[in-house]
PDB file of C-alpha atoms in Angstrom:
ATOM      1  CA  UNK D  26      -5.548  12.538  -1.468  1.00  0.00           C
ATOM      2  CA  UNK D  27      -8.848  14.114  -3.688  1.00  0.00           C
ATOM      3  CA  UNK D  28     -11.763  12.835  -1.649  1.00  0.00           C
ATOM      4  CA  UNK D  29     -12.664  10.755  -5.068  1.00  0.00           C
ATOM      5  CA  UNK D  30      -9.149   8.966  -5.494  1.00  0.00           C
ATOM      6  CA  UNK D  31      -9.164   5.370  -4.844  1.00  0.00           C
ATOM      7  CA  UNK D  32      -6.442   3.618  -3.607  1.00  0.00           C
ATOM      8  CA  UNK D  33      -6.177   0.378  -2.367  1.00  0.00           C
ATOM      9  CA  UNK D  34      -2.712  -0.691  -0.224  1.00  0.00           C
ATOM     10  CA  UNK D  35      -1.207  -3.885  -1.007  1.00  0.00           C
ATOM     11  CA  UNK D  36       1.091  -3.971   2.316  1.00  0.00           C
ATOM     12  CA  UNK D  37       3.567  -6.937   3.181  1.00  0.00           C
ATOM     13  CA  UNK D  38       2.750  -7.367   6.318  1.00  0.00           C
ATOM     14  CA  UNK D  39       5.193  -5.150   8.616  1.00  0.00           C
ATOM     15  CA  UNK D  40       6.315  -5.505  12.492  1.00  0.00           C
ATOM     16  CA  UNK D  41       3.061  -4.575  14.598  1.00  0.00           C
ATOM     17  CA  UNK D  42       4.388  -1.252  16.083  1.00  0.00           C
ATOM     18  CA  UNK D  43       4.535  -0.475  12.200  1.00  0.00           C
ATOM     19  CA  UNK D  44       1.427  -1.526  11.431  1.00  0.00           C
ATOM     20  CA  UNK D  45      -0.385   0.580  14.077  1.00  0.00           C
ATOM     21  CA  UNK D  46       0.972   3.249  11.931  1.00  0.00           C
ATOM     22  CA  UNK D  47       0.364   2.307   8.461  1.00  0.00           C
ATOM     23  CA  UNK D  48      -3.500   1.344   9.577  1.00  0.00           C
ATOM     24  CA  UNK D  49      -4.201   5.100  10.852  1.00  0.00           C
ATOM     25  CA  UNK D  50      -2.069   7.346   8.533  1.00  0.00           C
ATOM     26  CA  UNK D  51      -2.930   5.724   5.324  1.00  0.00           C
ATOM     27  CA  UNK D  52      -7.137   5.997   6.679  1.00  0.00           C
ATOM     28  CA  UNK D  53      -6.025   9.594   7.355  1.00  0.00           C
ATOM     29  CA  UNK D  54      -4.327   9.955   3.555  1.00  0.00           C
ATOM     30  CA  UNK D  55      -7.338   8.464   1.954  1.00  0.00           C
ATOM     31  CA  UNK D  56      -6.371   4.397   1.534  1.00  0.00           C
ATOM     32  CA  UNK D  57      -9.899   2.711   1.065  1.00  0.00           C
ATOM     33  CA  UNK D  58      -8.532  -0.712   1.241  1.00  0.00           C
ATOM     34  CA  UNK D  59      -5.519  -2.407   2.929  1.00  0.00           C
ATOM     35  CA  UNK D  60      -4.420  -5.915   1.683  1.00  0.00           C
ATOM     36  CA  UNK D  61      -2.155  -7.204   3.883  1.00  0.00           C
ATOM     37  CA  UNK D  62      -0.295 -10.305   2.135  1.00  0.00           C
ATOM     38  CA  UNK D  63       2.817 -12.842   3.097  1.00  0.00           C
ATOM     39  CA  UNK D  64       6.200 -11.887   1.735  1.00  0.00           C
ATOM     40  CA  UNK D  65       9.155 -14.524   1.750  1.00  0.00           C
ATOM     41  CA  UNK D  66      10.863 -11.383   4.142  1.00  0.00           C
ATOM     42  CA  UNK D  67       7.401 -11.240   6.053  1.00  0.00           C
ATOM     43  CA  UNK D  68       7.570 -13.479   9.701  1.00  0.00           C
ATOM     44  CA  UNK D  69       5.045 -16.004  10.434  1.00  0.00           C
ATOM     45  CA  UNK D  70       4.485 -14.626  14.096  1.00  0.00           C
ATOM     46  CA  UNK D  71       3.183 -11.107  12.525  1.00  0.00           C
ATOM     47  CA  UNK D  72      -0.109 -12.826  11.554  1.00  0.00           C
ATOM     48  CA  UNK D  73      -0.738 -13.672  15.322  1.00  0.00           C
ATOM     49  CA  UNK D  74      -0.056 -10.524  16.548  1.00  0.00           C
ATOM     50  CA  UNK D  75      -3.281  -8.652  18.540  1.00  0.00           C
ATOM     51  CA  UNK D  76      -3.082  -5.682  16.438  1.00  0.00           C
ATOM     52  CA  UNK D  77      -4.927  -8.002  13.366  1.00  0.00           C
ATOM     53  CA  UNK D  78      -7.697  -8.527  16.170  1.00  0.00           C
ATOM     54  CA  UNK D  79     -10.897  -7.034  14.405  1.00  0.00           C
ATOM     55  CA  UNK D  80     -11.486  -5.182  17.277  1.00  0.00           C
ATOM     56  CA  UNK D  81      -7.977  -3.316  17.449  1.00  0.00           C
ATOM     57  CA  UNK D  82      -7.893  -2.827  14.056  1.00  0.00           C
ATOM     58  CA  UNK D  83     -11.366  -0.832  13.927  1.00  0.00           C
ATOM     59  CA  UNK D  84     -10.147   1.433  17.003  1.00  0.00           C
ATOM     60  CA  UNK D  85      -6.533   2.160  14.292  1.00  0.00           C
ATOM     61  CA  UNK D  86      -9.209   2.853  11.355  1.00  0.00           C
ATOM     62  CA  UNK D  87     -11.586   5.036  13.210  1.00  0.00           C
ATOM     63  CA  UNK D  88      -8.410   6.886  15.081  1.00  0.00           C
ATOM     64  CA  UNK D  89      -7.754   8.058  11.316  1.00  0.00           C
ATOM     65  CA  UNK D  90     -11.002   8.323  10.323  1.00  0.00           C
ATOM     66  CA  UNK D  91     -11.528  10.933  13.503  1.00  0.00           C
ATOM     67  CA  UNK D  92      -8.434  12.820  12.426  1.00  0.00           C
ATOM     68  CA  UNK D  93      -9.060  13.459   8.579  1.00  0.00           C
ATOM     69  CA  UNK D  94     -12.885  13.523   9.395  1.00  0.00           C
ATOM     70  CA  UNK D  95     -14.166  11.440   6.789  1.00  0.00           C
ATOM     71  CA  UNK D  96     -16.962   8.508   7.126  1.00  0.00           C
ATOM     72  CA  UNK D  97     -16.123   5.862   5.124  1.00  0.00           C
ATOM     73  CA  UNK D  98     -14.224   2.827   7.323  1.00  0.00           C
ATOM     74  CA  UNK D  99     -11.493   1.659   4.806  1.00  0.00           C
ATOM     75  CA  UNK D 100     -11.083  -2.438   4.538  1.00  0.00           C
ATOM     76  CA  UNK D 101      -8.802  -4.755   5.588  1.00  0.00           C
ATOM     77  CA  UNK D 102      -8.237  -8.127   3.963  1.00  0.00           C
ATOM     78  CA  UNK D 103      -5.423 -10.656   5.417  1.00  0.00           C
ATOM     79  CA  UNK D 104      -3.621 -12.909   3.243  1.00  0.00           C
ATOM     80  CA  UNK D 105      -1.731 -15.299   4.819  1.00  0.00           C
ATOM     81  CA  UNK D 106       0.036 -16.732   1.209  1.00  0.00           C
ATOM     82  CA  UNK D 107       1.393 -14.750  -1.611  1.00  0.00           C
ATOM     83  CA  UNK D 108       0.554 -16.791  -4.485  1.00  0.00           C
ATOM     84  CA  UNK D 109      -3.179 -17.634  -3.557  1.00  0.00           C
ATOM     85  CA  UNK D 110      -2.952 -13.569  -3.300  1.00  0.00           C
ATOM     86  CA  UNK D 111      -1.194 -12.764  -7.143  1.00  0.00           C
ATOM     87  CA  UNK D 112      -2.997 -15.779  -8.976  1.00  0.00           C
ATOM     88  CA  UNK D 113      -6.397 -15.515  -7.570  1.00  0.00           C
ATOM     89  CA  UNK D 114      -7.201 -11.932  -5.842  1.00  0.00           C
ATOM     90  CA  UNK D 115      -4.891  -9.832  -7.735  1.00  0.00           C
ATOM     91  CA  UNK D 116      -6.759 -10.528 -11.121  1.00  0.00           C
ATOM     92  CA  UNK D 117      -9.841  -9.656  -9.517  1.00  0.00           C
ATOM     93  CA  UNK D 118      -8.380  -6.126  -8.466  1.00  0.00           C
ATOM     94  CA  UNK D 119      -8.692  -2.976 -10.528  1.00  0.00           C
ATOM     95  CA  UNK D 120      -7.073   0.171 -11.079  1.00  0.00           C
ATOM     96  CA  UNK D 121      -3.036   0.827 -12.082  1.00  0.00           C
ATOM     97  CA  UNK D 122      -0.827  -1.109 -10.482  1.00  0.00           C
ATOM     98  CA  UNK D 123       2.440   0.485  -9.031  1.00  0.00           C
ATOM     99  CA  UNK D 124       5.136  -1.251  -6.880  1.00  0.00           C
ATOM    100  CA  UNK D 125       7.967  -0.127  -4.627  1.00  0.00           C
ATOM    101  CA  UNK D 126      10.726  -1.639  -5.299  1.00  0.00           C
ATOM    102  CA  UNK D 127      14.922  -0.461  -4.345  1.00  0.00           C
ATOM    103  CA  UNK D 128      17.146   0.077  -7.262  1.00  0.00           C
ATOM    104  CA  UNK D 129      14.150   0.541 -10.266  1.00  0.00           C
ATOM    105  CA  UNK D 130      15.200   3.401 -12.113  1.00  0.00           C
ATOM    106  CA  UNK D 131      11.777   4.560 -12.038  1.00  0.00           C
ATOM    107  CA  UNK D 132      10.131   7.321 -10.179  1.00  0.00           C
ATOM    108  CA  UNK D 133       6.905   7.896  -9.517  1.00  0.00           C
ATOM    109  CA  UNK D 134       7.442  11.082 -11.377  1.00  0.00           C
ATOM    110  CA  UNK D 135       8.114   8.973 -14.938  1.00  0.00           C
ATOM    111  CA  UNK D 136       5.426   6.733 -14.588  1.00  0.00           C
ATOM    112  CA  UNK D 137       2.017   7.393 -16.189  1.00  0.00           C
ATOM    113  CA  UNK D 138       0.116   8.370 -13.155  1.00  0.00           C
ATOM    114  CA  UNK D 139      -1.609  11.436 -12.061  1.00  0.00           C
ATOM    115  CA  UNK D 140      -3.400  12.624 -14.310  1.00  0.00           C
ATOM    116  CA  UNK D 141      -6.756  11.578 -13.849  1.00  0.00           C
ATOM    117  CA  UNK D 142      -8.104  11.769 -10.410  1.00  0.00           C
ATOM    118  CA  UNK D 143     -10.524   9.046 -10.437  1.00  0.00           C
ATOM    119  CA  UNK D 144      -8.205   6.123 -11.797  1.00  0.00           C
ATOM    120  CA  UNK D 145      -7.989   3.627  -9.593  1.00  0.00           C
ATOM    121  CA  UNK D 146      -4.628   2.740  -8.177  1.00  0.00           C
ATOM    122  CA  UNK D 147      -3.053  -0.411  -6.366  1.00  0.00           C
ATOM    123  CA  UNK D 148      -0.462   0.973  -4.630  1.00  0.00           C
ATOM    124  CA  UNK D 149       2.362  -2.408  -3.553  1.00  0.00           C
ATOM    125  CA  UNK D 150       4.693  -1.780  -0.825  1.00  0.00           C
ATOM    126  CA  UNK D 151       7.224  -4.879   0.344  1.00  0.00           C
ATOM    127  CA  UNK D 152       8.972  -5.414   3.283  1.00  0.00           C
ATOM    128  CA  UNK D 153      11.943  -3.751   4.465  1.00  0.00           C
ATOM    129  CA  UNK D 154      14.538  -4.414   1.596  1.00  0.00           C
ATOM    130  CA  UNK D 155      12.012  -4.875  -0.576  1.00  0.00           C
ATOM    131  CA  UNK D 156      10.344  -7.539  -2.317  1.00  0.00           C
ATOM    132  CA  UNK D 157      12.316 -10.949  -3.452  1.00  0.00           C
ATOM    133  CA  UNK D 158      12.588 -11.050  -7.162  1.00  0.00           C
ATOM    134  CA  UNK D 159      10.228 -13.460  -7.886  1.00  0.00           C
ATOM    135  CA  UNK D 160       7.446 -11.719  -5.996  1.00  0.00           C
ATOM    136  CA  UNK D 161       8.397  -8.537  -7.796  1.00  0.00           C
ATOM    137  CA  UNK D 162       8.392 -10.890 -11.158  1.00  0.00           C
ATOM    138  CA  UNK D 163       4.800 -11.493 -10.161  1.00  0.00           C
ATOM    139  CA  UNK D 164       3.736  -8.401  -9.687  1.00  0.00           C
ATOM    140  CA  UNK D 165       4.890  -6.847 -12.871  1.00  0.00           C
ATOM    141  CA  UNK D 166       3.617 -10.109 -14.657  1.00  0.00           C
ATOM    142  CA  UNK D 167       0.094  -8.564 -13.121  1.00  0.00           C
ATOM    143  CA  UNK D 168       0.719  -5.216 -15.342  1.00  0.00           C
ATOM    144  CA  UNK D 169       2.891  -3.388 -11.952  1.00  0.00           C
ATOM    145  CA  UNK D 170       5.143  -0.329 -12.639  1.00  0.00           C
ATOM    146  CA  UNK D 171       7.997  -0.319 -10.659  1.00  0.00           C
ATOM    147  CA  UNK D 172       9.291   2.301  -8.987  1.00  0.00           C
ATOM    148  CA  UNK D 173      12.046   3.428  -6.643  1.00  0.00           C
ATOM    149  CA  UNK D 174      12.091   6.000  -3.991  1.00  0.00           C
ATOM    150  CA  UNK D 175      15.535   6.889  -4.354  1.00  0.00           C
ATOM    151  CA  UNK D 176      18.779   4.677  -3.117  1.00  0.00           C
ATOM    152  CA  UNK D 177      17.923   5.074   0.748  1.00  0.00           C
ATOM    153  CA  UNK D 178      16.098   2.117   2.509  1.00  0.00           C
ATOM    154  CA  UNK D 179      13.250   3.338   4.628  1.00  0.00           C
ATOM    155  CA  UNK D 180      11.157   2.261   7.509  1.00  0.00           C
ATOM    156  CA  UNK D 181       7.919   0.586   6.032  1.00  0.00           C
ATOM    157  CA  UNK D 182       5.960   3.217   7.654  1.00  0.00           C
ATOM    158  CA  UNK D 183       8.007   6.316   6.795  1.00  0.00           C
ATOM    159  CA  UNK D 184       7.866   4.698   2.868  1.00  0.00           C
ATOM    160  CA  UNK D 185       4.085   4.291   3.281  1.00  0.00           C
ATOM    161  CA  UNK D 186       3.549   7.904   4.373  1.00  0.00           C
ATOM    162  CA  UNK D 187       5.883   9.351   1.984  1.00  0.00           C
ATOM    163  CA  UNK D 188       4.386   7.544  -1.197  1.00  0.00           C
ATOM    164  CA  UNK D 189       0.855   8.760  -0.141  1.00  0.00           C
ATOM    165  CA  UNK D 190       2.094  11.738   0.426  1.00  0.00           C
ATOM    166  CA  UNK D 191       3.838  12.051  -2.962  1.00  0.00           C
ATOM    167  CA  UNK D 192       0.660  10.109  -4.939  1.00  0.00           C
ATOM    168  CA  UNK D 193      -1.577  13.448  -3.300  1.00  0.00           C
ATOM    169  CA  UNK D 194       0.935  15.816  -4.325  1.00  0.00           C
ATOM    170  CA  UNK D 195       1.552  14.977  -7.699  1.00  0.00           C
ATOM    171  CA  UNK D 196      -2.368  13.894  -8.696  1.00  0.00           C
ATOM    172  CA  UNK D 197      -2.723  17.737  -7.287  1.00  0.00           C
ATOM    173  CA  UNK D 198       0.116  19.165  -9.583  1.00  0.00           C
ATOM    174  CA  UNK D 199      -0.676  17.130 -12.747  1.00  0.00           C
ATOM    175  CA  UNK D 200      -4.822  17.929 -12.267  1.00  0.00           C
ATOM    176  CA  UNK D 201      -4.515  21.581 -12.422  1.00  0.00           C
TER     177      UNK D 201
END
């Protein structure tokens, strides 16, 4: 991503091998904020699992940090209910809000995005199979674009990497 992008992840909390992943490659494609949030697909046990330990979490950040040599330690926030996180954090969010969702007929190529660098973004990614409807009801209630990725269901990982991936690509195509 443009050093001056900022994106903040709004994750549904994933297995812990998964999240181990998400942490370091999204510090190494530029995320400056994870928000990691209860889905009704999310499992109660992944909020006791070691790898939300402050401690382990740092080590994930600063592993990415090391590898795209940058300085500044993204955050983490937990949130261990959904609708604490849509009615009262949400709001309090800024920047354009786009959400993953199977079977949108979006793409992030016909949504109004890329073409100004330093717009903030809020970048929503579910659960494997995606979000339930009335969480994605919620979400687009909160001014979200949804999106697809196409009809193939990914890991949450592999969709994680991808979207930054794409989000760096096309702010680079539709900047020049």
């Amino acid at each position: 991503m443009p050093a001056d992008l900022h994106l903040e992840l709004i994750l549904a909390l994933p297995r812990p091998i998964m999240l181990q992943r998400i942490l370091k490659q999204g510090t190494v494609l530029g995320v400056r904020r994870f928000h990691l949030i209860r889905s009704r697909r999310v499992e109660k046990s992944f909020f006791h699992s070691p790898v939300l330990e402050p401690g382990k979490m740092r080590a994930l950040l600063l592993e990415g940090m090391e590898q795209a040599m940058v300085t500044r330690l993204p955050e983490v926030t937990l949130h261990h209910q959904f609708r604490p996180f849509v009615e009262e954090v949400l709001p309090t969010l800024t920047g354009r809000g786009l959400i993953a969702h199977p079977g949108v007929s979006d793409t992030l190529t016909t949504l109004p995005v890329g073409h100004d660098p330093g717009e903030p973004l809020l970048l929503a990614v579910g659960p494997e199979g995606g979000w339930s409807e009335y969480e994605l009801e919620r979400f687009v209630d909160a001014g979200f674009h949804p999106f697809s990725m196409g009809e193939r269901i990914l890991h949450v990982d592999t969709a994680v990497v991808a979207l930054l991936a794409q989000l760096r690509l096309l702010y680079d195509l539709r900047s020049r």
